[in-house]
Amino acid sequence: MKKAEIITALLPYPDRGDRKIRIYVPEHNEGELLPVIYMTDGQNLFFEEEATFGCWKLIDLVEAEIKSSGSGAVIVGIDHGGEWRDNELTPGSIGTVMPTDMPCYTNAEGEIFDSFVVDTVMPYVESNLPVRRDREATAFCGSSSGGLQSFFTGLSHRERFSFLGVFSPAFLLYSAEDLKSWISKMITDDQPYLYIYTGAEGDLERRIYESVEVVYDILTELCYPYDLLNEVVLFENEHNEEAWREIFRDFLHTFIFRANKKADE
């Protein structure tokens, strides 16, 4: 039996030096390959003392899932870029970033982050960690701007990801017309499972909830497969790590169940 461990790596991020990657590998059998979840905002995922906004405490959640179901997953936390976070997690190709009340969005760079994940982080993880490489066992998850980036990267690389955690996504940055135009280009016969979550408490989360409803209507209008579209709304929840940690428990269980079911077929 291999003990659980946290592995850190520094990988080159374009024009910004090295970026820290934190990887949690749960206890597993010798030679066993595990499903893997790539996540944004790595500083906030594992330890309170490292968190910049609040901690998801994902080690506890993975261990609880192993105790409950007997299965776990590797968590790959990709650090956010500090002052560049909002720009790094905002794709420009979806459309014009429009809110005038959010001055932190000055240069949409989500495509650069997307390339970093797919071309740098994933090859490193797949070459050095005990993870499955099949699409069915590979997920992407993020919250807020990270939820938007998860949606973008997952749909842009449908051949790599089968499951997306889109938590409180920043869809409100774009017009409905731009969102529909971009999504329509992404619809194919092999879509990933969309686990879209939002709360509705507080001004920001209420606005995000309203934008998620717009995107959900777009997805259904464009005939996104019904069995791959899961919208969860907890109206009492605000825009914070505590809420995302709460919903991650079900996201994790659903992803692992589907990944293992596919492996058994």
PDB file of C-alpha atoms in Angstrom, residues 6-255:
ATOM      1  CA  ILE A   6       1.541  15.933  -1.246  1.00  0.00           C
ATOM      2  CA  ILE A   7       3.925  16.521  -4.130  1.00  0.00           C
ATOM      3  CA  THR A   8       4.946  20.004  -5.292  1.00  0.00           C
ATOM      4  CA  ALA A   9       6.484  21.025  -8.600  1.00  0.00           C
ATOM      5  CA  LEU A  10       7.529  24.271 -10.266  1.00  0.00           C
ATOM      6  CA  LEU A  11       6.574  24.394 -13.926  1.00  0.00           C
ATOM      7  CA  PRO A  12       7.343  27.208 -16.408  1.00  0.00           C
ATOM      8  CA  TYR A  13       4.434  29.579 -16.969  1.00  0.00           C
ATOM      9  CA  PRO A  14       4.747  31.756 -20.093  1.00  0.00           C
ATOM     10  CA  ASP A  15       6.452  35.093 -19.307  1.00  0.00           C
ATOM     11  CA  ARG A  16       5.832  34.752 -15.546  1.00  0.00           C
ATOM     12  CA  GLY A  17       8.519  32.391 -14.323  1.00  0.00           C
ATOM     13  CA  ASP A  18       7.762  29.148 -12.552  1.00  0.00           C
ATOM     14  CA  ARG A  19       4.271  28.327 -11.273  1.00  0.00           C
ATOM     15  CA  LYS A  20       3.757  26.089  -8.253  1.00  0.00           C
ATOM     16  CA  ILE A  21       1.688  22.953  -8.645  1.00  0.00           C
ATOM     17  CA  ARG A  22       0.431  21.039  -5.593  1.00  0.00           C
ATOM     18  CA  ILE A  23      -0.593  17.420  -6.145  1.00  0.00           C
ATOM     19  CA  TYR A  24      -2.389  15.327  -3.546  1.00  0.00           C
ATOM     20  CA  VAL A  25      -2.023  11.590  -4.094  1.00  0.00           C
ATOM     21  CA  PRO A  26      -4.228   9.609  -1.698  1.00  0.00           C
ATOM     22  CA  GLU A  27      -3.392   6.216  -0.269  1.00  0.00           C
ATOM     23  CA  HIS A  28      -3.577   3.586  -2.993  1.00  0.00           C
ATOM     24  CA  ASN A  29      -2.386   0.118  -3.912  1.00  0.00           C
ATOM     25  CA  GLU A  30       1.035  -0.420  -5.442  1.00  0.00           C
ATOM     26  CA  GLY A  31       0.671  -0.109  -9.216  1.00  0.00           C
ATOM     27  CA  GLU A  32      -2.861   1.313  -9.019  1.00  0.00           C
ATOM     28  CA  LEU A  33      -3.715   4.223 -11.332  1.00  0.00           C
ATOM     29  CA  LEU A  34      -6.250   6.758 -10.059  1.00  0.00           C
ATOM     30  CA  PRO A  35      -8.695   9.202 -11.647  1.00  0.00           C
ATOM     31  CA  VAL A  36      -7.362  12.768 -11.678  1.00  0.00           C
ATOM     32  CA  ILE A  37      -8.924  16.202 -11.173  1.00  0.00           C
ATOM     33  CA  TYR A  38      -7.078  19.307 -12.352  1.00  0.00           C
ATOM     34  CA  MET A  39      -8.085  22.419 -10.388  1.00  0.00           C
ATOM     35  CA  THR A  40      -7.488  26.153 -10.364  1.00  0.00           C
ATOM     36  CA  ASP A  41      -6.458  28.195  -7.292  1.00  0.00           C
ATOM     37  CA  GLY A  42      -4.114  25.581  -5.862  1.00  0.00           C
ATOM     38  CA  GLN A  43      -3.229  27.779  -2.872  1.00  0.00           C
ATOM     39  CA  ASN A  44      -6.770  27.387  -1.529  1.00  0.00           C
ATOM     40  CA  LEU A  45      -7.272  23.645  -1.869  1.00  0.00           C
ATOM     41  CA  PHE A  46      -5.362  21.856   0.887  1.00  0.00           C
ATOM     42  CA  PHE A  47      -4.062  23.894   3.839  1.00  0.00           C
ATOM     43  CA  GLU A  48      -5.507  26.843   5.778  1.00  0.00           C
ATOM     44  CA  GLU A  49      -2.082  28.484   6.200  1.00  0.00           C
ATOM     45  CA  GLU A  50      -1.541  28.624   2.428  1.00  0.00           C
ATOM     46  CA  ALA A  51      -5.023  29.759   1.417  1.00  0.00           C
ATOM     47  CA  THR A  52      -5.403  33.281   0.088  1.00  0.00           C
ATOM     48  CA  PHE A  53      -9.220  33.392   0.129  1.00  0.00           C
ATOM     49  CA  GLY A  54     -10.329  30.388   2.207  1.00  0.00           C
ATOM     50  CA  CYS A  55      -9.573  26.665   2.232  1.00  0.00           C
ATOM     51  CA  TRP A  56     -11.453  23.825   0.519  1.00  0.00           C
ATOM     52  CA  LYS A  57      -9.751  21.202   2.775  1.00  0.00           C
ATOM     53  CA  LEU A  58      -9.788  18.699  -0.060  1.00  0.00           C
ATOM     54  CA  ILE A  59      -7.605  16.125   1.679  1.00  0.00           C
ATOM     55  CA  ASP A  60     -10.398  15.535   4.181  1.00  0.00           C
ATOM     56  CA  LEU A  61     -12.973  15.229   1.386  1.00  0.00           C
ATOM     57  CA  VAL A  62     -10.923  12.731  -0.620  1.00  0.00           C
ATOM     58  CA  GLU A  63     -10.218  10.642   2.479  1.00  0.00           C
ATOM     59  CA  ALA A  64     -13.922  10.668   3.355  1.00  0.00           C
ATOM     60  CA  GLU A  65     -14.779   9.470  -0.152  1.00  0.00           C
ATOM     61  CA  ILE A  66     -12.243   6.645   0.097  1.00  0.00           C
ATOM     62  CA  LYS A  67     -13.710   5.598   3.446  1.00  0.00           C
ATOM     63  CA  SER A  68     -17.226   5.706   2.006  1.00  0.00           C
ATOM     64  CA  SER A  69     -16.777   4.200  -1.450  1.00  0.00           C
ATOM     65  CA  GLY A  70     -13.307   2.695  -1.412  1.00  0.00           C
ATOM     66  CA  SER A  71     -12.128   4.923  -4.255  1.00  0.00           C
ATOM     67  CA  GLY A  72     -10.205   8.206  -4.432  1.00  0.00           C
ATOM     68  CA  ALA A  73      -8.692  10.593  -6.947  1.00  0.00           C
ATOM     69  CA  VAL A  74      -5.496  12.541  -7.432  1.00  0.00           C
ATOM     70  CA  ILE A  75      -6.025  16.301  -7.035  1.00  0.00           C
ATOM     71  CA  VAL A  76      -3.768  18.615  -9.064  1.00  0.00           C
ATOM     72  CA  GLY A  77      -3.934  22.173  -7.720  1.00  0.00           C
ATOM     73  CA  ILE A  78      -2.544  24.831 -10.053  1.00  0.00           C
ATOM     74  CA  ASP A  79      -1.633  28.038  -8.233  1.00  0.00           C
ATOM     75  CA  HIS A  80      -3.367  31.223  -9.305  1.00  0.00           C
ATOM     76  CA  GLY A  81      -1.262  34.107 -10.531  1.00  0.00           C
ATOM     77  CA  GLY A  82      -1.874  36.518  -7.667  1.00  0.00           C
ATOM     78  CA  GLU A  83      -2.457  39.958  -9.157  1.00  0.00           C
ATOM     79  CA  TRP A  84      -2.881  38.339 -12.587  1.00  0.00           C
ATOM     80  CA  ARG A  85      -5.441  35.763 -11.458  1.00  0.00           C
ATOM     81  CA  ASP A  86      -8.575  37.313 -12.948  1.00  0.00           C
ATOM     82  CA  ASN A  87      -6.917  37.943 -16.297  1.00  0.00           C
ATOM     83  CA  GLU A  88      -5.317  34.482 -16.425  1.00  0.00           C
ATOM     84  CA  LEU A  89      -8.673  32.790 -15.849  1.00  0.00           C
ATOM     85  CA  THR A  90     -10.665  34.855 -18.359  1.00  0.00           C
ATOM     86  CA  PRO A  91     -10.645  33.599 -21.976  1.00  0.00           C
ATOM     87  CA  GLY A  92     -10.749  36.358 -24.563  1.00  0.00           C
ATOM     88  CA  SER A  93     -11.993  34.159 -27.390  1.00  0.00           C
ATOM     89  CA  ILE A  94     -15.435  33.730 -25.809  1.00  0.00           C
ATOM     90  CA  GLY A  95     -16.171  37.403 -26.421  1.00  0.00           C
ATOM     91  CA  THR A  96     -15.625  40.932 -25.200  1.00  0.00           C
ATOM     92  CA  VAL A  97     -15.082  41.166 -21.441  1.00  0.00           C
ATOM     93  CA  MET A  98     -17.631  43.802 -20.643  1.00  0.00           C
ATOM     94  CA  PRO A  99     -18.230  44.779 -16.976  1.00  0.00           C
ATOM     95  CA  THR A 100     -17.090  48.320 -16.228  1.00  0.00           C
ATOM     96  CA  ASP A 101     -17.378  47.786 -12.466  1.00  0.00           C
ATOM     97  CA  MET A 102     -14.594  45.164 -12.381  1.00  0.00           C
ATOM     98  CA  PRO A 103     -11.315  47.001 -13.106  1.00  0.00           C
ATOM     99  CA  CYS A 104      -9.232  43.890 -12.385  1.00  0.00           C
ATOM    100  CA  TYR A 105     -10.117  42.563 -15.845  1.00  0.00           C
ATOM    101  CA  THR A 106      -7.707  44.389 -18.129  1.00  0.00           C
ATOM    102  CA  ASN A 107      -6.345  41.716 -20.467  1.00  0.00           C
ATOM    103  CA  ALA A 108      -8.081  38.372 -21.001  1.00  0.00           C
ATOM    104  CA  GLU A 109      -5.407  35.639 -20.947  1.00  0.00           C
ATOM    105  CA  GLY A 110      -7.401  32.452 -20.408  1.00  0.00           C
ATOM    106  CA  GLU A 111      -6.006  30.886 -23.559  1.00  0.00           C
ATOM    107  CA  ILE A 112      -2.476  31.077 -22.100  1.00  0.00           C
ATOM    108  CA  PHE A 113      -3.611  29.333 -18.909  1.00  0.00           C
ATOM    109  CA  ASP A 114      -5.438  26.771 -21.022  1.00  0.00           C
ATOM    110  CA  SER A 115      -2.243  25.956 -22.919  1.00  0.00           C
ATOM    111  CA  PHE A 116      -0.275  25.778 -19.653  1.00  0.00           C
ATOM    112  CA  VAL A 117      -2.693  23.176 -18.281  1.00  0.00           C
ATOM    113  CA  VAL A 118      -2.884  20.987 -21.374  1.00  0.00           C
ATOM    114  CA  ASP A 119       0.655  21.307 -22.725  1.00  0.00           C
ATOM    115  CA  THR A 120       2.710  21.606 -19.515  1.00  0.00           C
ATOM    116  CA  VAL A 121       0.830  20.462 -16.400  1.00  0.00           C
ATOM    117  CA  MET A 122      -0.944  17.412 -17.813  1.00  0.00           C
ATOM    118  CA  PRO A 123       2.160  15.888 -19.463  1.00  0.00           C
ATOM    119  CA  TYR A 124       4.098  16.359 -16.211  1.00  0.00           C
ATOM    120  CA  VAL A 125       1.368  14.725 -14.123  1.00  0.00           C
ATOM    121  CA  GLU A 126       0.796  11.857 -16.533  1.00  0.00           C
ATOM    122  CA  SER A 127       4.539  11.130 -16.699  1.00  0.00           C
ATOM    123  CA  ASN A 128       5.268  11.303 -12.961  1.00  0.00           C
ATOM    124  CA  LEU A 129       2.115  10.455 -10.983  1.00  0.00           C
ATOM    125  CA  PRO A 130      -0.058   7.323 -10.660  1.00  0.00           C
ATOM    126  CA  VAL A 131      -2.970   8.632 -12.731  1.00  0.00           C
ATOM    127  CA  ARG A 132      -5.141   7.153 -15.426  1.00  0.00           C
ATOM    128  CA  ARG A 133      -4.678   8.839 -18.790  1.00  0.00           C
ATOM    129  CA  ASP A 134      -8.035   8.011 -20.318  1.00  0.00           C
ATOM    130  CA  ARG A 135     -10.528  10.804 -20.892  1.00  0.00           C
ATOM    131  CA  GLU A 136     -13.183   9.149 -18.719  1.00  0.00           C
ATOM    132  CA  ALA A 137     -10.932   9.446 -15.653  1.00  0.00           C
ATOM    133  CA  THR A 138      -9.864  13.055 -16.220  1.00  0.00           C
ATOM    134  CA  ALA A 139     -11.728  16.091 -14.830  1.00  0.00           C
ATOM    135  CA  PHE A 140     -11.239  19.833 -14.550  1.00  0.00           C
ATOM    136  CA  CYS A 141     -12.744  21.913 -11.746  1.00  0.00           C
ATOM    137  CA  GLY A 142     -12.666  25.548 -10.650  1.00  0.00           C
ATOM    138  CA  SER A 143     -14.704  28.268  -8.987  1.00  0.00           C
ATOM    139  CA  SER A 144     -15.626  31.826  -9.931  1.00  0.00           C
ATOM    140  CA  SER A 145     -13.133  32.845 -12.653  1.00  0.00           C
ATOM    141  CA  GLY A 146     -11.764  29.316 -12.231  1.00  0.00           C
ATOM    142  CA  GLY A 147     -15.223  27.918 -12.959  1.00  0.00           C
ATOM    143  CA  LEU A 148     -15.303  29.934 -16.159  1.00  0.00           C
ATOM    144  CA  GLN A 149     -11.841  28.633 -17.081  1.00  0.00           C
ATOM    145  CA  SER A 150     -12.898  25.047 -16.354  1.00  0.00           C
ATOM    146  CA  PHE A 151     -15.854  25.467 -18.712  1.00  0.00           C
ATOM    147  CA  PHE A 152     -13.615  26.946 -21.410  1.00  0.00           C
ATOM    148  CA  THR A 153     -10.761  24.445 -21.136  1.00  0.00           C
ATOM    149  CA  GLY A 154     -13.038  21.424 -20.804  1.00  0.00           C
ATOM    150  CA  LEU A 155     -15.148  22.270 -23.846  1.00  0.00           C
ATOM    151  CA  SER A 156     -12.075  23.316 -25.846  1.00  0.00           C
ATOM    152  CA  HIS A 157     -10.411  19.957 -25.131  1.00  0.00           C
ATOM    153  CA  ARG A 158     -13.320  17.540 -25.134  1.00  0.00           C
ATOM    154  CA  GLU A 159     -10.932  14.763 -26.144  1.00  0.00           C
ATOM    155  CA  ARG A 160      -9.037  15.148 -22.833  1.00  0.00           C
ATOM    156  CA  PHE A 161     -11.752  15.815 -20.223  1.00  0.00           C
ATOM    157  CA  SER A 162     -14.958  13.876 -19.590  1.00  0.00           C
ATOM    158  CA  PHE A 163     -16.106  15.742 -16.477  1.00  0.00           C
ATOM    159  CA  LEU A 164     -16.131  19.443 -15.557  1.00  0.00           C
ATOM    160  CA  GLY A 165     -16.766  21.154 -12.231  1.00  0.00           C
ATOM    161  CA  VAL A 166     -18.103  24.597 -13.108  1.00  0.00           C
ATOM    162  CA  PHE A 167     -18.651  26.274  -9.727  1.00  0.00           C
ATOM    163  CA  SER A 168     -20.085  29.814  -9.531  1.00  0.00           C
ATOM    164  CA  PRO A 169     -18.669  30.514 -13.009  1.00  0.00           C
ATOM    165  CA  ALA A 170     -18.003  34.109 -14.078  1.00  0.00           C
ATOM    166  CA  PHE A 171     -20.292  33.937 -17.119  1.00  0.00           C
ATOM    167  CA  LEU A 172     -21.499  37.447 -16.263  1.00  0.00           C
ATOM    168  CA  LEU A 173     -18.330  38.818 -17.897  1.00  0.00           C
ATOM    169  CA  TYR A 174     -19.805  38.219 -21.353  1.00  0.00           C
ATOM    170  CA  SER A 175     -22.971  39.046 -23.235  1.00  0.00           C
ATOM    171  CA  ALA A 176     -25.514  36.309 -23.877  1.00  0.00           C
ATOM    172  CA  GLU A 177     -24.893  36.720 -27.611  1.00  0.00           C
ATOM    173  CA  ASP A 178     -21.157  36.109 -27.278  1.00  0.00           C
ATOM    174  CA  LEU A 179     -21.693  33.123 -24.996  1.00  0.00           C
ATOM    175  CA  LYS A 180     -24.161  31.521 -27.386  1.00  0.00           C
ATOM    176  CA  SER A 181     -21.895  32.099 -30.363  1.00  0.00           C
ATOM    177  CA  TRP A 182     -18.910  30.481 -28.646  1.00  0.00           C
ATOM    178  CA  ILE A 183     -20.810  27.558 -27.130  1.00  0.00           C
ATOM    179  CA  SER A 184     -22.436  26.752 -30.473  1.00  0.00           C
ATOM    180  CA  LYS A 185     -18.965  26.182 -31.930  1.00  0.00           C
ATOM    181  CA  MET A 186     -18.130  23.717 -29.136  1.00  0.00           C
ATOM    182  CA  ILE A 187     -21.113  21.383 -29.496  1.00  0.00           C
ATOM    183  CA  THR A 188     -20.121  17.994 -30.910  1.00  0.00           C
ATOM    184  CA  ASP A 189     -21.144  14.375 -30.444  1.00  0.00           C
ATOM    185  CA  ASP A 190     -18.741  13.753 -27.562  1.00  0.00           C
ATOM    186  CA  GLN A 191     -19.409  16.297 -24.825  1.00  0.00           C
ATOM    187  CA  PRO A 192     -18.061  16.271 -21.250  1.00  0.00           C
ATOM    188  CA  TYR A 193     -20.349  15.975 -18.240  1.00  0.00           C
ATOM    189  CA  LEU A 194     -21.099  19.474 -16.919  1.00  0.00           C
ATOM    190  CA  TYR A 195     -21.546  19.751 -13.168  1.00  0.00           C
ATOM    191  CA  ILE A 196     -22.619  23.394 -12.905  1.00  0.00           C
ATOM    192  CA  TYR A 197     -23.163  24.782  -9.418  1.00  0.00           C
ATOM    193  CA  THR A 198     -24.165  28.180  -8.110  1.00  0.00           C
ATOM    194  CA  GLY A 199     -25.574  29.740  -4.973  1.00  0.00           C
ATOM    195  CA  ALA A 200     -27.802  32.820  -5.048  1.00  0.00           C
ATOM    196  CA  GLU A 201     -27.122  34.693  -1.789  1.00  0.00           C
ATOM    197  CA  GLY A 202     -25.422  38.100  -1.939  1.00  0.00           C
ATOM    198  CA  ASP A 203     -25.202  40.495  -4.853  1.00  0.00           C
ATOM    199  CA  LEU A 204     -22.306  38.822  -6.698  1.00  0.00           C
ATOM    200  CA  GLU A 205     -23.579  35.250  -6.404  1.00  0.00           C
ATOM    201  CA  ARG A 206     -27.084  36.361  -7.373  1.00  0.00           C
ATOM    202  CA  ARG A 207     -25.713  37.935 -10.555  1.00  0.00           C
ATOM    203  CA  ILE A 208     -23.687  34.806 -11.254  1.00  0.00           C
ATOM    204  CA  TYR A 209     -26.783  32.642 -10.708  1.00  0.00           C
ATOM    205  CA  GLU A 210     -28.690  34.757 -13.250  1.00  0.00           C
ATOM    206  CA  SER A 211     -25.892  34.377 -15.806  1.00  0.00           C
ATOM    207  CA  VAL A 212     -25.744  30.609 -15.201  1.00  0.00           C
ATOM    208  CA  GLU A 213     -29.457  30.402 -15.967  1.00  0.00           C
ATOM    209  CA  VAL A 214     -28.782  32.172 -19.265  1.00  0.00           C
ATOM    210  CA  VAL A 215     -26.026  29.675 -20.132  1.00  0.00           C
ATOM    211  CA  TYR A 216     -28.186  26.706 -19.092  1.00  0.00           C
ATOM    212  CA  ASP A 217     -30.910  27.921 -21.463  1.00  0.00           C
ATOM    213  CA  ILE A 218     -28.324  28.285 -24.229  1.00  0.00           C
ATOM    214  CA  LEU A 219     -27.034  24.764 -23.649  1.00  0.00           C
ATOM    215  CA  THR A 220     -30.507  23.236 -23.748  1.00  0.00           C
ATOM    216  CA  GLU A 221     -31.436  25.288 -26.817  1.00  0.00           C
ATOM    217  CA  LEU A 222     -28.324  23.966 -28.561  1.00  0.00           C
ATOM    218  CA  CYS A 223     -29.311  20.404 -27.569  1.00  0.00           C
ATOM    219  CA  TYR A 224     -26.501  19.702 -25.124  1.00  0.00           C
ATOM    220  CA  PRO A 225     -27.093  16.081 -24.053  1.00  0.00           C
ATOM    221  CA  TYR A 226     -29.528  16.118 -21.156  1.00  0.00           C
ATOM    222  CA  ASP A 227     -27.810  13.239 -19.357  1.00  0.00           C
ATOM    223  CA  LEU A 228     -24.523  15.182 -19.359  1.00  0.00           C
ATOM    224  CA  LEU A 229     -25.950  18.412 -17.964  1.00  0.00           C
ATOM    225  CA  ASN A 230     -26.312  18.747 -14.189  1.00  0.00           C
ATOM    226  CA  GLU A 231     -27.206  22.129 -12.692  1.00  0.00           C
ATOM    227  CA  VAL A 232     -27.182  22.397  -8.896  1.00  0.00           C
ATOM    228  CA  VAL A 233     -28.447  25.581  -7.184  1.00  0.00           C
ATOM    229  CA  LEU A 234     -28.258  26.109  -3.421  1.00  0.00           C
ATOM    230  CA  PHE A 235     -30.013  29.430  -3.061  1.00  0.00           C
ATOM    231  CA  GLU A 236     -28.808  30.095   0.489  1.00  0.00           C
ATOM    232  CA  ASN A 237     -25.108  29.866  -0.411  1.00  0.00           C
ATOM    233  CA  GLU A 238     -22.807  32.830  -0.961  1.00  0.00           C
ATOM    234  CA  HIS A 239     -19.733  33.244  -3.169  1.00  0.00           C
ATOM    235  CA  ASN A 240     -17.034  31.601  -1.066  1.00  0.00           C
ATOM    236  CA  GLU A 241     -14.823  28.568  -0.498  1.00  0.00           C
ATOM    237  CA  GLU A 242     -17.106  27.159   2.178  1.00  0.00           C
ATOM    238  CA  ALA A 243     -19.894  26.792  -0.374  1.00  0.00           C
ATOM    239  CA  TRP A 244     -17.609  25.271  -3.008  1.00  0.00           C
ATOM    240  CA  ARG A 245     -16.195  22.834  -0.487  1.00  0.00           C
ATOM    241  CA  GLU A 246     -19.736  21.751   0.357  1.00  0.00           C
ATOM    242  CA  ILE A 247     -20.637  20.976  -3.251  1.00  0.00           C
ATOM    243  CA  PHE A 248     -17.268  19.426  -4.094  1.00  0.00           C
ATOM    244  CA  ARG A 249     -18.151  16.387  -1.989  1.00  0.00           C
ATOM    245  CA  ASP A 250     -20.944  15.404  -4.387  1.00  0.00           C
ATOM    246  CA  PHE A 251     -18.916  16.447  -7.447  1.00  0.00           C
ATOM    247  CA  LEU A 252     -16.057  14.172  -6.353  1.00  0.00           C
ATOM    248  CA  HIS A 253     -18.324  11.208  -5.662  1.00  0.00           C
ATOM    249  CA  THR A 254     -20.158  11.565  -8.978  1.00  0.00           C
ATOM    250  CA  PHE A 255     -16.937  11.866 -10.970  1.00  0.00           C
TER     251      PHE A 255
END
